[in-house]
Amino acid sequence: MPWHPHLWHPTTQVATSPEPLRVRSGRGSELELDDGRRLIDAISSWWVTLHGHAEPAIAAAIARQAQQLEQVIFANFSHEPAEQLATRLSALTRLERLFFSDNGSTAVEVALKIAWQWWRNQDSERRQVIAFEGAYHGDTFGAMALGERSLFTDPYEPLLFEVARVAWPHSHWGDEEVEQREEHALRQLDQALETPTAAVILEPLIQGASGMRVVRPAFLRAMAERVRSAGALLIADEVFTGFGRTGDLFACRRAGIQPDLLALSKGLTGGFLPMGVTMASERLYQGFISERPEATFFHGHSFTANPLGCAAALASLDLLQANPERFQQFELRHTPLLEELACHPLVRRPRCIGTMAAFDVETGEASYLNPVGKQIQRHCLQQGVYLRPLGNVVYLLPPLGISARQLERCYAAVQHALDALVAG
C-alpha cells in the first residue's frame, strides 16, 4: 500500500523505507494482509502479543468489562478489576503496591520518579543514578536519559540528565570469557557506588533493544547484593522480560533477585491494550504518606487503571498460570533449531533464554544501522515470516501459542535468508 497522507509511523525514515504492509486481521501467530498473504508474527508485534493475536479468552474478558465499566477517573475512585490485578501482581512479585500508567516508558518514568522523590522526602542527598551500558528504557525523557546515548537520543542530549554507567557483561553459548567480563563490571559497579546513589536500574537477564544481550543470573545476584549493601534502590525494568518471556513469570524470579521497584507493560494485557504498571515495596509507599502536601506523589494519567486493560491483564494472567509449561518449556523448543542454525558460516554468538533466541550475523559493522537486517527481513517476508532484526542481530520472539510447524518455518526462513546473503 502507498504511504497514508495523514499517518506518521514510528522509528521509520520514509525516504528510505518500503511502504507499510496493510494488515486485515490477526489470529494466533499469524497476520493476514489485505492482499490475502499470511505472515507468521515471529516477534510478537514488538514483543507485546503474548499468547497470540485475537486470543479468545482475553477478547471475551474485554467485551464483558466494556458492558459494565469502560473507564473512570482513578484519583477519586477504585474498581474491582484494578484491585484484583494489584492483589495478584503483588503476590507474584513480592512488591506490595501497584501504580498504574499507560505504557512501558511511563512505567519506567514512574519508577524513577518514585525512587528520586522517596529519597527527597527523607531529606537525603543521594542524587546519583546508575544504569548499564547498552540499556534501553523507553523514549520519554527520563527513560531516554537512563538508556544508552545513541543515534536515537542525540537530538535531545542537552535535555538529558547525567547517569553513571557500568558495563553489561553479556554472554552467549560457549562463551569462555564471560566470568572475566563480569568481574570487571562488578568492579565498575563498586566504584560507582562509592558515590551516594539513589537508584540502580537494569533490564534483568536480557537487554532487548540493544541486541538481545543476555547476562547470567549469578552476575545479577552479585550486582543486587552490592546495590543493597550500598543502600541504593534497585529498579528492574521488566517491560520486555515480564510475563514468561525468560522462562519464568518474571526475569527477577529466574535470576533470584528482589527489586524495590518493578516496571511492567508489553505482555501485561496480552498485547490487547496499552497499559503499564510500576510495582513498589511497602517501605517506599510509606515514604509518601504524610500530612505535608509536598510529600505526595503527584503523577497520574487520564487512563490510569483503565478497567478494560485490567480485565485483559487478569485474563492473560489466568492463561499464564493455567498453562505455565507454555513458557517454562519454550527454551527447549528453540534449542535444537538454533543449534542447527548455529552451524551456518554467518552465525555468531547464538544465545537463547525462554521464548527468545538470537544470534549475530557476521557481516560488516555491528550496528543497528547495518543494512543486513533489512535484507534478512525482506527475504523472510518472501517466505511468509515477519522479523525485525536489530541491525546485524537476528532474533525470534514468537507468541506462546506458535505451533511446532510454524516455529520450524521461522527458522527455515532465517536459514534461507542467510543462504541468500552468502550467495549474493
Short mmCIF file of C-alpha atoms in Angstrom, two decimals, residues 3 41 125 128 150 163 166 200 203-204 209 253 265 305 422:
data_model
loop_
_atom_site.label_atom_id
_atom_site.label_comp_id
_atom_site.label_asym_id
_atom_site.label_seq_id
_atom_site.Cartn_x
_atom_site.Cartn_y
_atom_site.Cartn_z
CA TRP A 3 2.08 5.81 2.43
CA ASP A 41 4.44 -12.81 13.51
CA GLU A 125 21.34 13.94 49.49
CA GLN A 128 23.35 9.55 41.57
CA SER A 150 22.88 6.89 20.68
CA VAL A 163 23.76 8.93 34.58
CA VAL A 166 28.50 0.26 34.26
CA VAL A 200 20.38 1.44 40.03
CA GLU A 203 16.81 -4.95 32.41
CA PRO A 204 17.07 -8.32 34.19
CA ALA A 209 16.60 -3.24 22.11
CA ARG A 253 12.38 -14.60 39.81
CA SER A 265 4.00 -3.37 30.33
CA ALA A 305 -6.18 1.72 35.84
CA VAL A 422 26.16 -15.96 1.10
#
